[in-house]
Amino acid sequence: MVAAGPGAHRPGPLKQQNKAHKGGKHSGASHRRAGGRVSVKAQPRRRLRSLNRVDRRHQALQLRRQRKEAVLAEKRSLGSRDGPPHLVVLVPLHSSAAAHDTLRLLQSQDSAVVRVDEGRAGGFALLCPRLKQRWRFVMAEAGDLHAVLDLAKVADSLLFLLDPADGWDSAGEHCLSCLFAQGLPSYALAVPGGTDLPPKKRIDVRKKLSKVIEKRFPEAKLFPLHTEQESWLLLRHLATQKQRHLAFRDRRAHLLAYAAEFVPAQESDMVGTLKVSGFVRGQTLDVNSLVHIVGHGDFQMSQVDAPPDPLSLNPRVVKGQKRSQDMEVQDDSVNGSDEMEEDVKVLMKADPNKQESLQSEVVPDPMEGEQTWPTEEELQEAEASLKANRRVVKVPKGTSKYQAAWIVDDGEEGSEKDDDEDDGLDDDMMEEALSQEGESSEEEEGPAEEECETMTVSECLRDDQYDEKVEEDEQMLERYRQERMDEMFPDEVDTPRDVPARVRFQKYRGLKSFRTSPWDPKENLPRDYARIFQFQDFSRTRKHLFRQIEKEETEGASVGWYVTLHVCNVPVSVMESFKEGKPLVLFSLLPHEQKMSVLNFLVRRHPSNNEPVKAKEELIFHCGFRRFRASPLFSQHTSADKHKLERFLRPDAALVVTVYAPITFPPASVLLFKQRSNGMHDLIATGSLLSVDPDRIVIKRLVLSGHPFKIFTKTAVVRYMFFSRGAARSSWLSSALCLGTHGHMKCHFDGQLKSQDTVLLNLYKRVFPKWTYDPHVPEPVPWVRCESTLPTQEVEME
């Protein structure tokens, strides 16, 4: 059979249709039911003309040209007159890296103008009118973790400064791990110094250094920085290399503050308007949208101004001043008031009807659904009673105050219980159950209570004599033991002796199948779920927003403009941080990104950390452009509709971390840190944002174990699972299976049980994260450097 060529005849929509064959004796029944009606014939789609080989080549060539032109246009706009200056962040990865020599070489370019930026230590701008290029260089210390990560969020290129002999030390290794996990923009490797070595020694050192960086930076080129010509080659490489994109910043407008000014409010000097000047990057900036100051929170803008560009390639010639043709160094003030006062044009002002609201939580109605809620006075009385510094304990007669201070009562034990013992237990339910159990034995305990007395002791007696260092060691040892027991016996717990099992496990249920049994995601939601926002279809909303960004329908300050943002109600601490030399980074927020919801992150344990990390332990999150503190839940990453809770962060599997946090549209990277007692931040896990889904069901499983006491054909009496009369009676266990007064239980099996077998009972309960979101993260203590090229054990600061 010969295939039809490009010019062969093909039948059209009006082709003759022959009469179909009538098969079967009931073939006419359908025609009789139709009553003579004929179905409408669908018009077939117009067939696409198949391209021949020459046309396909032309089409592929056009696509390559379009991509090439897009890349070239991006390179030409970056650092040009119409685009923002090329922002280069210098990151020394070793304590002996000659950073100052690098700055001196970069500033020594011919036919260039250098403007020193005193707002950031070691920063300067480099203008080359001959090449029609402009750069801005900012120095970042590798030990200052927050400064490095904040600058890398907005940097066009990173310039890593290595040591000629060792490459990078422990602080540099930690810095690289965080940067790779957050997302690395375009980068270059420079090796300043090393001129004191003999020529033969330099070649050996260079070969050794190339082997060291091969794993971290495959196919990376090392640029020596000894002369002005080598620095010129480095600048040319930075200007012509392909730009690597970070998704979370390319879809949002952002800028790095070039100058800032704080105007206090009339009501208070602690809050005012912050005027931030900088170059718009990423996307068009709308004055009605919210802006996020990294590390400080979300704010509104009142207006956007257009001051004169301080880094213009063709500056105005001021009368009375003679412009020098050689290199001149000009100092810019910290607040940039001179630039902002000259020829300031108001681009746009915020419209109250279109401006985004700062509301982050839903205000629930406590009386909705005829619910009772305590008054403000009752809440204040409860808080005052919790904050009381004294406690009443029951002690034997003749006990001194010092001895009574070391007696632990029931209330203190309950506050320090593990999550497996106090999840879902209310104090009122516990007291009611215990009172019912103790009615029969009240007469027997009467004489014992008469021999006791109550005594009021001070809480500070034990606190003053407690050794904090010993407490930390004991807590760490206890976490190691719990992690080890959870690995050996996952989810297995012991039935408590002092609490009836029907009270302890009253909120748990049994499932016939964990995978197929239904579970309503709207069942028994906590009160915190009334404060969050939920999407009817999160994926559809995300696609709609990203489609609008691609079409560039927003109006505002375009990319490359030098603008001044008037940010309202900003605390004075933001300006103080900027004066101290910390970078001030601003990101515009997409709609709904200031609202609270339930975020799920897919993370994996970082290999450099091996300490046990328990669920509901406070961690520090770096999610995209945000950082905050929260106590997360860990759960398995599966395709089912229910996910089992993990009590510890597993080192060998990817887990899902669930927290209450502001909405962020993925993709966005996430870094998890744990703060030590000395203030240092350890990187424990890295990953990305998985979803914003409050309906994701996290199930906690408890396993009760028992041993066969009497074995029959398919029946056995199990003991050591419960220990009291009626303890096993609950909604998930029939009372007819309980035997005797010692908690023995009659069980039926589908096969013969052996004497060495263990009987397990699985119980399930849905769990929710705790509302521990805190947007204020303390500054980490700088890392102590160890001179080594290989990843070694970090040295803690004392």
PDB file of N, CA and C in Angstrom, residues 534-545 592 665 692-695:
ATOM      1  N   GLN A 534      -9.608  29.871  52.446  1.00  0.00           N
ATOM      2  CA  GLN A 534      -9.561  28.672  51.626  1.00  0.00           C
ATOM      3  C   GLN A 534     -10.023  29.001  50.206  1.00  0.00           C
ATOM      4  N   PHE A 535      -9.420  28.325  49.234  1.00  0.00           N
ATOM      5  CA  PHE A 535      -9.763  28.501  47.825  1.00  0.00           C
ATOM      6  C   PHE A 535     -10.710  27.390  47.396  1.00  0.00           C
ATOM      7  N   GLN A 536     -11.639  27.762  46.545  1.00  0.00           N
ATOM      8  CA  GLN A 536     -12.492  26.729  45.957  1.00  0.00           C
ATOM      9  C   GLN A 536     -11.696  25.858  44.989  1.00  0.00           C
ATOM     10  N   ASP A 537     -10.780  26.477  44.247  1.00  0.00           N
ATOM     11  CA  ASP A 537      -9.882  25.751  43.354  1.00  0.00           C
ATOM     12  C   ASP A 537      -8.573  26.528  43.316  1.00  0.00           C
ATOM     13  N   PHE A 538      -7.608  26.097  44.112  1.00  0.00           N
ATOM     14  CA  PHE A 538      -6.348  26.836  44.219  1.00  0.00           C
ATOM     15  C   PHE A 538      -5.567  26.809  42.909  1.00  0.00           C
ATOM     16  N   SER A 539      -5.538  25.679  42.225  1.00  0.00           N
ATOM     17  CA  SER A 539      -4.786  25.585  40.971  1.00  0.00           C
ATOM     18  C   SER A 539      -5.346  26.514  39.903  1.00  0.00           C
ATOM     19  N   ARG A 540      -6.654  26.620  39.850  1.00  0.00           N
ATOM     20  CA  ARG A 540      -7.266  27.502  38.852  1.00  0.00           C
ATOM     21  C   ARG A 540      -6.947  28.962  39.155  1.00  0.00           C
ATOM     22  N   THR A 541      -6.990  29.351  40.426  1.00  0.00           N
ATOM     23  CA  THR A 541      -6.652  30.726  40.795  1.00  0.00           C
ATOM     24  C   THR A 541      -5.199  31.040  40.462  1.00  0.00           C
ATOM     25  N   ARG A 542      -4.328  30.096  40.719  1.00  0.00           N
ATOM     26  CA  ARG A 542      -2.907  30.302  40.423  1.00  0.00           C
ATOM     27  C   ARG A 542      -2.672  30.475  38.916  1.00  0.00           C
ATOM     28  N   LYS A 543      -3.297  29.638  38.106  1.00  0.00           N
ATOM     29  CA  LYS A 543      -3.127  29.742  36.656  1.00  0.00           C
ATOM     30  C   LYS A 543      -3.683  31.066  36.134  1.00  0.00           C
ATOM     31  N   HIS A 544      -4.791  31.514  36.702  1.00  0.00           N
ATOM     32  CA  HIS A 544      -5.379  32.773  36.261  1.00  0.00           C
ATOM     33  C   HIS A 544      -4.456  33.948  36.575  1.00  0.00           C
ATOM     34  N   LEU A 545      -3.859  33.961  37.766  1.00  0.00           N
ATOM     35  CA  LEU A 545      -2.949  35.050  38.130  1.00  0.00           C
ATOM     36  C   LEU A 545      -1.702  35.042  37.264  1.00  0.00           C
ATOM     37  N   HIS A 592      -3.992  37.911  47.371  1.00  0.00           N
ATOM     38  CA  HIS A 592      -4.246  36.876  48.388  1.00  0.00           C
ATOM     39  C   HIS A 592      -2.977  36.428  49.117  1.00  0.00           C
ATOM     40  N   PHE A 665       2.150  31.515  46.266  1.00  0.00           N
ATOM     41  CA  PHE A 665       1.871  30.740  45.062  1.00  0.00           C
ATOM     42  C   PHE A 665       3.156  30.051  44.595  1.00  0.00           C
ATOM     43  N   VAL A 692      -1.202  24.623  48.783  1.00  0.00           N
ATOM     44  CA  VAL A 692      -1.928  25.377  49.817  1.00  0.00           C
ATOM     45  C   VAL A 692      -3.285  24.701  49.942  1.00  0.00           C
ATOM     46  N   ASP A 693      -3.394  23.768  50.878  1.00  0.00           N
ATOM     47  CA  ASP A 693      -4.568  22.899  50.942  1.00  0.00           C
ATOM     48  C   ASP A 693      -4.916  22.629  52.396  1.00  0.00           C
ATOM     49  N   PRO A 694      -5.934  23.312  52.958  1.00  0.00           N
ATOM     50  CA  PRO A 694      -6.345  22.996  54.338  1.00  0.00           C
ATOM     51  C   PRO A 694      -7.048  21.652  54.468  1.00  0.00           C
ATOM     52  N   ASP A 695      -7.508  21.065  53.351  1.00  0.00           N
ATOM     53  CA  ASP A 695      -8.232  19.791  53.405  1.00  0.00           C
ATOM     54  C   ASP A 695      -7.314  18.583  53.353  1.00  0.00           C
TER      55      ASP A 695
END
